[in-house]
Coordinates of C-alpha atoms and ligand atoms in Angstrom, one line a residue:
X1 CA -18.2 27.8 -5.4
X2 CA -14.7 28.2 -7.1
X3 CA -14.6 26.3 -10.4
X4 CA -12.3 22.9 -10.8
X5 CA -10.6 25.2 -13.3
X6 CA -9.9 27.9 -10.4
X7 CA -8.6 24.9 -8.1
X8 CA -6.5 23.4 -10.0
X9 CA -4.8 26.7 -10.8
X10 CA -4.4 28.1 -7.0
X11 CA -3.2 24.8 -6.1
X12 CA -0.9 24.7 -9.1
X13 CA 0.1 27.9 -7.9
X14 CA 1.0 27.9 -4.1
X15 CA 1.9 24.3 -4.4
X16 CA 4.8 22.3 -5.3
X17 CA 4.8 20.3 -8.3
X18 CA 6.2 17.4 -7.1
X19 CA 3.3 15.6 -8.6
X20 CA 1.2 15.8 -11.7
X21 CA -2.5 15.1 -11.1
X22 CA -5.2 13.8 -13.3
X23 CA -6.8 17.0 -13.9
X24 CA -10.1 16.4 -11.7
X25 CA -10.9 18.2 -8.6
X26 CA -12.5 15.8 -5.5
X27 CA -15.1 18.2 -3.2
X28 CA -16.9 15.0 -1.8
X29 CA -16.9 11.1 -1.8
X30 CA -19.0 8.1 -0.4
X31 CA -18.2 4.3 -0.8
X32 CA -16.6 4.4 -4.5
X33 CA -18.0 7.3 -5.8
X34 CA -16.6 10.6 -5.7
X35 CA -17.9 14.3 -7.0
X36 CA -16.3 17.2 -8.4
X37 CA -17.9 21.2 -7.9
X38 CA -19.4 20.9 -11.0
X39 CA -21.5 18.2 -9.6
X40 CA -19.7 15.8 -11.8
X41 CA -19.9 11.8 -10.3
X42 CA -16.9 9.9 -10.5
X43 CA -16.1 5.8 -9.9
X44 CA -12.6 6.0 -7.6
X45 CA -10.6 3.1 -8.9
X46 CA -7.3 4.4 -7.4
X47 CA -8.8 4.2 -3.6
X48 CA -5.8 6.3 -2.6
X49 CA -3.2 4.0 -3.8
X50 CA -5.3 1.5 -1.3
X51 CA -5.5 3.3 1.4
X52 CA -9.8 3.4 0.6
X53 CA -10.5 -0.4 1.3
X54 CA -13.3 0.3 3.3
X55 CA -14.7 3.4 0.6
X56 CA -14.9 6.6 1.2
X57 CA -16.3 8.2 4.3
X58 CA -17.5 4.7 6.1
X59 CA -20.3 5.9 8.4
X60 CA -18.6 3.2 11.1
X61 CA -14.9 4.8 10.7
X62 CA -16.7 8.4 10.7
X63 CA -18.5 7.6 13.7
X64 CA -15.3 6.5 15.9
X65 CA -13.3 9.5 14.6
X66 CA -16.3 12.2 15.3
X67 CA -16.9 10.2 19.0
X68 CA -13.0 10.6 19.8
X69 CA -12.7 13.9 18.9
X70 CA -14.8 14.6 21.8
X71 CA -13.4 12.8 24.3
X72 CA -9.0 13.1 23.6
X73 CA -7.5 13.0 20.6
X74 CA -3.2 13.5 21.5
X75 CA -1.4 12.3 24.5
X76 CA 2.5 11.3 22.9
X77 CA 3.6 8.6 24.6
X78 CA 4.8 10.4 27.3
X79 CA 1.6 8.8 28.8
X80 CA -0.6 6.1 28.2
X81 CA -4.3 6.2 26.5
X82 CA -7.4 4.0 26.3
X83 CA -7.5 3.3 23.0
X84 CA -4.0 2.2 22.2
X85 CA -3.8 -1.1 23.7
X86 CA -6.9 -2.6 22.6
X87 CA -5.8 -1.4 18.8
X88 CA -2.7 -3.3 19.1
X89 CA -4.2 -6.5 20.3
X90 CA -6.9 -6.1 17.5
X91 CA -4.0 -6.1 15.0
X92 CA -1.9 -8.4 16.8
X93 CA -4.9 -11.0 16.2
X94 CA -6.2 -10.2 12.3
X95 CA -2.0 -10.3 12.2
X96 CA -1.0 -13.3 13.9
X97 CA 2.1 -11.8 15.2
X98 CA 2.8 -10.5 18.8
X99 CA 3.8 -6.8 18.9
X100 CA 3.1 -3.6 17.3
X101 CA 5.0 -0.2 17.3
X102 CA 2.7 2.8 15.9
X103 CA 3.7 4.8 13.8
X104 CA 2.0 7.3 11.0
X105 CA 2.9 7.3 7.3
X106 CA 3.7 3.8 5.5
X107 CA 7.8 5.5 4.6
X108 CA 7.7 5.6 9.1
X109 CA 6.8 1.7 9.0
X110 CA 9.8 0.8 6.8
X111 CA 12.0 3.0 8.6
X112 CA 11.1 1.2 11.6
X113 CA 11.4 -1.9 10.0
X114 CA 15.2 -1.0 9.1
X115 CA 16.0 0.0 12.2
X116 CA 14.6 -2.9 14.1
X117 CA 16.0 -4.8 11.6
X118 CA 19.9 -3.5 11.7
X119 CA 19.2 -3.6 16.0
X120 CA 18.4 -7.1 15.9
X121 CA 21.2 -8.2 13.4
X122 CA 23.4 -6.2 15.9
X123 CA 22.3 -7.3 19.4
X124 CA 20.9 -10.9 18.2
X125 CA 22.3 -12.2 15.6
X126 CA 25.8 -10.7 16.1
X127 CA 26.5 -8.9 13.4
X128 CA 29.8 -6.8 14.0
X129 CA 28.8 -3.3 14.6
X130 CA 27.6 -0.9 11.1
X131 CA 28.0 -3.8 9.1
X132 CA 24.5 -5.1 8.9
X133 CA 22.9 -5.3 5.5
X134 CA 19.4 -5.5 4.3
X135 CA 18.1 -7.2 1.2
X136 CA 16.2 -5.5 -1.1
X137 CA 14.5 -5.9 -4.6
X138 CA 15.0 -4.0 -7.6
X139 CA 11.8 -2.0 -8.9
X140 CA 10.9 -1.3 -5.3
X141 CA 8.6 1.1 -4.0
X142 CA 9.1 1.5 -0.1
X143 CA 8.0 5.5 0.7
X144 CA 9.9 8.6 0.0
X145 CA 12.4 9.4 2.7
X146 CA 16.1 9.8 2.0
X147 CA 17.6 6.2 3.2
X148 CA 14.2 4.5 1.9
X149 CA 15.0 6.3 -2.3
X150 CA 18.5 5.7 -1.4
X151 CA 17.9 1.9 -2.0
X152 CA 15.3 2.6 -5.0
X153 CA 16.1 2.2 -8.4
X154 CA 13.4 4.7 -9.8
X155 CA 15.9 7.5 -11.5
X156 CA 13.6 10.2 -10.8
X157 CA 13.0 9.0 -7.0
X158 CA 16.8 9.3 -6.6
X159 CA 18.3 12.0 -8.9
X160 CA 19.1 15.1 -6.8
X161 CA 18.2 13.7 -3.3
X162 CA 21.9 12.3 -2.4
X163 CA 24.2 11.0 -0.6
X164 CA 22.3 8.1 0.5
X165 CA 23.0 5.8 3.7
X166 CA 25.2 2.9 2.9
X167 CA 24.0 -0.8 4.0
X168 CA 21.4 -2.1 1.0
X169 CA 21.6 -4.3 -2.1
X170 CA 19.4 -5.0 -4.6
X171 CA 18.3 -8.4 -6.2
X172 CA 15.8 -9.1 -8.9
X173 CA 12.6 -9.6 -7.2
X174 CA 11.3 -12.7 -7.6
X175 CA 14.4 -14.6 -7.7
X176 CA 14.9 -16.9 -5.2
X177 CA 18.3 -17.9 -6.4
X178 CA 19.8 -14.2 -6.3
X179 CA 18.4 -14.1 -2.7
X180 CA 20.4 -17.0 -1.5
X181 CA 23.6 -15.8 -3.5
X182 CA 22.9 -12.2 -1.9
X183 CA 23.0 -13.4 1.7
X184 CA 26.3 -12.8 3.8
X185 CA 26.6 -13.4 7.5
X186 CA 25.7 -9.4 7.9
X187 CA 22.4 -9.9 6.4
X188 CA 19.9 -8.9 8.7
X189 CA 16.8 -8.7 6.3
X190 CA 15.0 -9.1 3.4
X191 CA 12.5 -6.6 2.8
X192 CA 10.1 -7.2 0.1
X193 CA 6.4 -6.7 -1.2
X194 CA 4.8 -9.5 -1.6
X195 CA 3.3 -8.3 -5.0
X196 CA 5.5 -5.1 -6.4
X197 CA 2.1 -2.7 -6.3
X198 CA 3.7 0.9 -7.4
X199 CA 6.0 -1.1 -10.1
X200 CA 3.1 -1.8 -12.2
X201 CA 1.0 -4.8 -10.2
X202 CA 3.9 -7.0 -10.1
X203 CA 2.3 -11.1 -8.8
X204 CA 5.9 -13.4 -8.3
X205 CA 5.6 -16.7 -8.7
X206 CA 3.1 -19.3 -7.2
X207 CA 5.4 -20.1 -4.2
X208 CA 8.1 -17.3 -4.4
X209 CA 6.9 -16.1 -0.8
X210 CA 7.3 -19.8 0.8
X211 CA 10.4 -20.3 -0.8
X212 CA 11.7 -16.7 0.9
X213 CA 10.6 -17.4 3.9
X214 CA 12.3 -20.9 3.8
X215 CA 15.8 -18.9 3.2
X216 CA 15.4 -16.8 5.6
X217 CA 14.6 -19.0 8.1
X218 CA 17.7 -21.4 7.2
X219 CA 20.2 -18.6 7.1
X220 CA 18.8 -16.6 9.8
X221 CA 18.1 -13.5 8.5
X222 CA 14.7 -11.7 9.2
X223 CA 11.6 -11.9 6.4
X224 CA 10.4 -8.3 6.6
X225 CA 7.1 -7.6 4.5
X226 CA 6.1 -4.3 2.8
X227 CA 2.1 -4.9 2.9
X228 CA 1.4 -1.1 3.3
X229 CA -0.5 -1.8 -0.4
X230 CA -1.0 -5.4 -0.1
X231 CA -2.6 -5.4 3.5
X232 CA -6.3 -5.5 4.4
X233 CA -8.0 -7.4 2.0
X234 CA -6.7 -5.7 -0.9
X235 CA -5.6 -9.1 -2.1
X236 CA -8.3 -11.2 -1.2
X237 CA -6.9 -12.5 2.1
X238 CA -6.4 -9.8 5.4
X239 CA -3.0 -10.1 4.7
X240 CA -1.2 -10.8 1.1
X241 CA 1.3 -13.6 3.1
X242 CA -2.1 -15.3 4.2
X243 CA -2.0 -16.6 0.5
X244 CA 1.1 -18.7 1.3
X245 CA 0.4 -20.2 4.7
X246 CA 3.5 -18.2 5.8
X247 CA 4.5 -15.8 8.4
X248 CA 6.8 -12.4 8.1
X249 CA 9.5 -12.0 11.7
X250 CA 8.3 -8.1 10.8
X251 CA 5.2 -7.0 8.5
X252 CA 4.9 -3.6 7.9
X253 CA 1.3 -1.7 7.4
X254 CA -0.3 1.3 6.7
X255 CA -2.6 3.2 4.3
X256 CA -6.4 0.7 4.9
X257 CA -5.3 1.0 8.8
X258 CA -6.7 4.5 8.6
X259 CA -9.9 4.0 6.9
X260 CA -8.8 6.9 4.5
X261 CA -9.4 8.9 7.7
X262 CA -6.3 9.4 9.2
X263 CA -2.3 8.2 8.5
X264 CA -2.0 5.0 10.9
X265 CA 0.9 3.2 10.2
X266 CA 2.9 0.0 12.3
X267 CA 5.4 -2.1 12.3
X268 CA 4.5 -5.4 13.8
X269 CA 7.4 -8.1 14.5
X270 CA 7.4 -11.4 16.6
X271 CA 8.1 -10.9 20.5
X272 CA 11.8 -11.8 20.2
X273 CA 12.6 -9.6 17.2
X274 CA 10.9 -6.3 19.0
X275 CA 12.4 -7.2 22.2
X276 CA 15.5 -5.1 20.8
X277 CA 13.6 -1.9 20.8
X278 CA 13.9 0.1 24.5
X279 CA 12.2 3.2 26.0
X280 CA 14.3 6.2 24.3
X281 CA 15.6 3.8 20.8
X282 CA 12.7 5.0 18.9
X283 CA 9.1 6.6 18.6
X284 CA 6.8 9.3 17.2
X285 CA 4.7 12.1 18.2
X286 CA 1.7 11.2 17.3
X287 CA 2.6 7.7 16.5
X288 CA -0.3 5.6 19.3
X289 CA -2.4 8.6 19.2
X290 CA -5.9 7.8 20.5
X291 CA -7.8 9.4 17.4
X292 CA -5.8 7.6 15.4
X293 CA -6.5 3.9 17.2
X294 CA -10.3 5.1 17.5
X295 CA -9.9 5.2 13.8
X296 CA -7.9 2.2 12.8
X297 CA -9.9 0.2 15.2
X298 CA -12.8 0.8 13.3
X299 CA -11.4 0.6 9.9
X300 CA -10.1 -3.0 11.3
X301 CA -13.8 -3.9 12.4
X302 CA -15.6 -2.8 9.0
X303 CA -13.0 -5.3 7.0
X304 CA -13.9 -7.9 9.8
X305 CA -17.4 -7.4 9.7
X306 CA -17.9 -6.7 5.9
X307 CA -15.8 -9.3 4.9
X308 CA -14.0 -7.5 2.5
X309 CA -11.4 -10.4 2.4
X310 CA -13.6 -12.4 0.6
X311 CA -15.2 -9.2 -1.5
X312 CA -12.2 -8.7 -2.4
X313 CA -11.8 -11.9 -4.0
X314 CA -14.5 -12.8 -5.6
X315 CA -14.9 -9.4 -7.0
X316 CA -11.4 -9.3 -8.2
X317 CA -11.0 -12.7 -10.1
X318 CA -14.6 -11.1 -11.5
X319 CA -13.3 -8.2 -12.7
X320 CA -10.0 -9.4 -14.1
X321 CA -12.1 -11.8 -16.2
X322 CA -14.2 -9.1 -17.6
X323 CA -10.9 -7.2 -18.6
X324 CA -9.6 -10.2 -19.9
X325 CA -12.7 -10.9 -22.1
X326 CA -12.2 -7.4 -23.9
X327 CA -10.7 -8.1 -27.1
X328 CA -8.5 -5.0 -28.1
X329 CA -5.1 -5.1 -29.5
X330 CA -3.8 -2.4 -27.1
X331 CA -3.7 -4.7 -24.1
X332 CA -1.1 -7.1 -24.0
X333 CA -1.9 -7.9 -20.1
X334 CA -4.2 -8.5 -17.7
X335 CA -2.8 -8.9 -14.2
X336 CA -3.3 -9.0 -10.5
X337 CA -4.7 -10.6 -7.0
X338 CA -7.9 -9.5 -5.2
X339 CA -9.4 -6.0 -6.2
X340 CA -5.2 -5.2 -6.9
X341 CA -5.2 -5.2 -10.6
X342 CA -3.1 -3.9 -13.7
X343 CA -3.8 -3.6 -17.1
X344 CA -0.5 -3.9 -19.4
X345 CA -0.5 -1.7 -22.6
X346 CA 1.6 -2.4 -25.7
X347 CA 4.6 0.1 -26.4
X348 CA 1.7 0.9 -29.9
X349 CA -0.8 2.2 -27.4
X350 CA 1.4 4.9 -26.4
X351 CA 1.7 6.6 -22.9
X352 CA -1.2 5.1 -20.8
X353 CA -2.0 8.7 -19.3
X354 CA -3.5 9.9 -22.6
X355 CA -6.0 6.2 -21.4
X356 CA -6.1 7.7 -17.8
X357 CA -7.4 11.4 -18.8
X358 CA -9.9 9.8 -21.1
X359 CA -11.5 7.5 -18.7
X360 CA -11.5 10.8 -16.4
X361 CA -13.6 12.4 -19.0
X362 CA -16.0 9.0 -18.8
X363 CA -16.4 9.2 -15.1
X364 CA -13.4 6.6 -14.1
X365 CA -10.6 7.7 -12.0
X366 CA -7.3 5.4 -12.2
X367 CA -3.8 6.3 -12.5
X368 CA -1.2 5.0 -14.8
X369 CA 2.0 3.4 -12.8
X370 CA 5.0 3.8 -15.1
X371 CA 4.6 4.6 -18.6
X372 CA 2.6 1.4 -19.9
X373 CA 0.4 0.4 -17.0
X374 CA -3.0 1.4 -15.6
X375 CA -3.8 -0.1 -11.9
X376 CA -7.6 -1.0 -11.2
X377 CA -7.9 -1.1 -7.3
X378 CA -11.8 0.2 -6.1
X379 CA -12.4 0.5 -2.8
X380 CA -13.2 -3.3 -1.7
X381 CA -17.3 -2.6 -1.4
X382 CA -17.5 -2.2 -5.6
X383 CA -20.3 -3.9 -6.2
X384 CA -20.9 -6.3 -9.9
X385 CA -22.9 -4.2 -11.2
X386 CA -20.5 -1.1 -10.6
X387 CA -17.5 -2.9 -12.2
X388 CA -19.8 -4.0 -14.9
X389 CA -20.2 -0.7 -15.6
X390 CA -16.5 0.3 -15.5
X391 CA -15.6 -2.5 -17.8
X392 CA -17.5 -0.7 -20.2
X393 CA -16.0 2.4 -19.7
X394 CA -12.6 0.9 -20.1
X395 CA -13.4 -0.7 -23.1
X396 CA -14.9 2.4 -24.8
X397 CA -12.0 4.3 -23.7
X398 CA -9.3 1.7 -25.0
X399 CA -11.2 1.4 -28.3
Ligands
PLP401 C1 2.4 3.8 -0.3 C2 3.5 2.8 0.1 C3 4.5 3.1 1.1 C4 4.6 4.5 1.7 O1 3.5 4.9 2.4 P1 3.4 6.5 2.7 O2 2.2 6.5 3.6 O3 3.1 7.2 1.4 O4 4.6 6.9 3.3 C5 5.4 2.1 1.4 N1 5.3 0.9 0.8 C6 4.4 0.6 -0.1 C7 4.4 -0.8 -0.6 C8 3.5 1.5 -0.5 O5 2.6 1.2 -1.4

């Protein structure tokens, strides 16, 4: 076999560089672990930017993807399949809301949540027509297509990529006060995540989410959740807005609903709020395929069955307090919820990716979000022991 060396270079080569790996080549992975050609063994503590709750290669979500694949795996929804509805009920339940639409990639959720959003300001709420706005928050992290980086306020997200589509403001997040000063009669949304993950493991304030959803509800605009990161289990509960005894009119989801297997995405809304949307407004090729329900059903069950919600819990306030107890000056920081979890580095530390290489090199994958912050989030089935042992990789490394 090719070495990483070789890899790295051919990709490097015939690929874009519109990112800038760690410099560690992944040939195979189980649970948390994962293995490079030179037979290397590597703990995963990115899971895919979450999108590895259950671990890597789940024998369960392996199973239903290996079983579909013989029996159909596209139909569009030019037709119906068998796996679809009983999918959607699943996630209508572990939800509590009423009605999905499938879609792929977590950027398709949020532009299905816009667009259900803008409908439903237009044909409910009576917004005059292309005047419906949609709150957002500043430091934002929604997906990558052109309206979605149009609202961001990441320079390099942006620079180059307009003109972008009209229709968004942004507030401070957690502000409750700039929300209610934002809010005009065109309001049609407020999107938000209920922790800011790719902004550097940003937790709001104890009751930030209640108080939203109390605005919303009094001025009539629609609470619309990103929980493509948050969502299954990553934060302790199935669902991040669990926390706060609340409920979203539309919750958006993706990466976990895949198992790591397959893009599953959805935007799930109340009855009323998706009653806008009619054959021929919207949809997606694949979006409902059957491989990918076979899939996201069984990603749904392991969480269920596993009880990653509460894993994720007790292993995360676990961890945090073993990165709290290590006493180096470098760290100014220790945050998080669940197995979702940031280390803060002071501007002395320098750039946290010279940290990132060097726990590469001691068998730790994580990646740093912005210049100063490292995100810790393991595939939910890290065990004590195995975050006992990252702790003291960490802490060499930092040292
Ligand atoms: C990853 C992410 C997205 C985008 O998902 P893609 O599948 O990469 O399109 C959207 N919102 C949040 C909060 C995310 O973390």
């Amino acid at each position: 076999m090719p070495t990483s060396q070789e890899f790295m270079k051919i990709e490097s080569k015939y690929g874009a560089h519109n990112y800038h790996p760690i410099p560690v080549v992944i040939c195979k992975a189980r649970g948390i672990h994962v293995w490079d050609p030179e037979g290397r063994k590597y703990m995963d503590m990115l899971s895919s930017y979450s999108a590895l709750n259950q671990g890597h290669c789940h024998p369960k979500i392996l199973k239903a993807a290996n079983q579909q694949m013989k029996l159909v795996t596209l139909t569009s929804r030019a037709f119906y399949n068998d796996k679809l509805g009983p999918f959607m009920k699943l996630l209508t339940e572990v939800s509590g809301m009423d009605v999905v639409l499938p879609m792929n990639t977590g950027a398709e959720a949020v532009e299905t949540g816009i667009k259900l959003a803008r409908k439903w300001g237009y044909k409910k709420k009576g917004i005059p027509e292309n005047k419906a706005e949609i709150i957002v928050c500043e430091q934002n992290f929604h997906g990558r297509t052109t309206t979605i980086v149009g609202f961001s306020s990441d320079f390099g997200s942006r620079d180059g990529f307009g003109p972008f589509p009209a229709g968004f403001k942004a507030i401070p997040y957690n502000d409750t006060k700039a929300l209610e000063a934002a809010i005009t009669p065109n309001t049609a949304a407020f999107l938000v995540e209920p922790i800011q993950g790719e902004a550097g493991v940003i937790v709001p304030s104890p009751g930030y989410l209640k108080e939203i959803r109390r605005i919303c509800t009094r001025n009539n605009v629609l609470l619309m959740l990103d929980e493509v990161q948050t969502g299954f289990c990553r934060t302790g509960k199935m669902f991040c807005f669990q926390h706060d005894g609340i409920k979203p009119d539309i919750l958006l989801v993706g990466k976990a609903l895949g198992g790591g297997v397959m893009p599953v995405s959805a935007a799930i809304a109340s009855k009323d709020v998706m009653s806008v949307m009619t054959p021929g407004d919207h949809g997606s090729t694949f979006g409902g395929n059957p491989l990918a329900c076979a899939v996201a059903t069984a990603s749904l069950e392991v969480l269920l069955e596993e009880r990653l919600d509460r894993r994720a819990a007790e292993m995360g306030e676990y961890f945090m307090e073993k990165l709290r107890s290590i006493k180096n000056r470098k760290i100014c920081d220790v945050r998080g919820k669940g197995l979702l979890i940031a280390i803060q580095l002071t501007k002395e530390a320098g750039p946290a990716r010279q940290y990132t290489e060097a726990l590469k090199d001691n068998g730790l994958l994580a990646k740093e979000t912005h210049e100063t912050t490292i995100r810790f989030a393991p595939p939910l089935v890290i065990t004590k022991k195995e975050i006992d042992r990252a702790v003291r990789i960490i802490t060499r490394v930092l040292k």
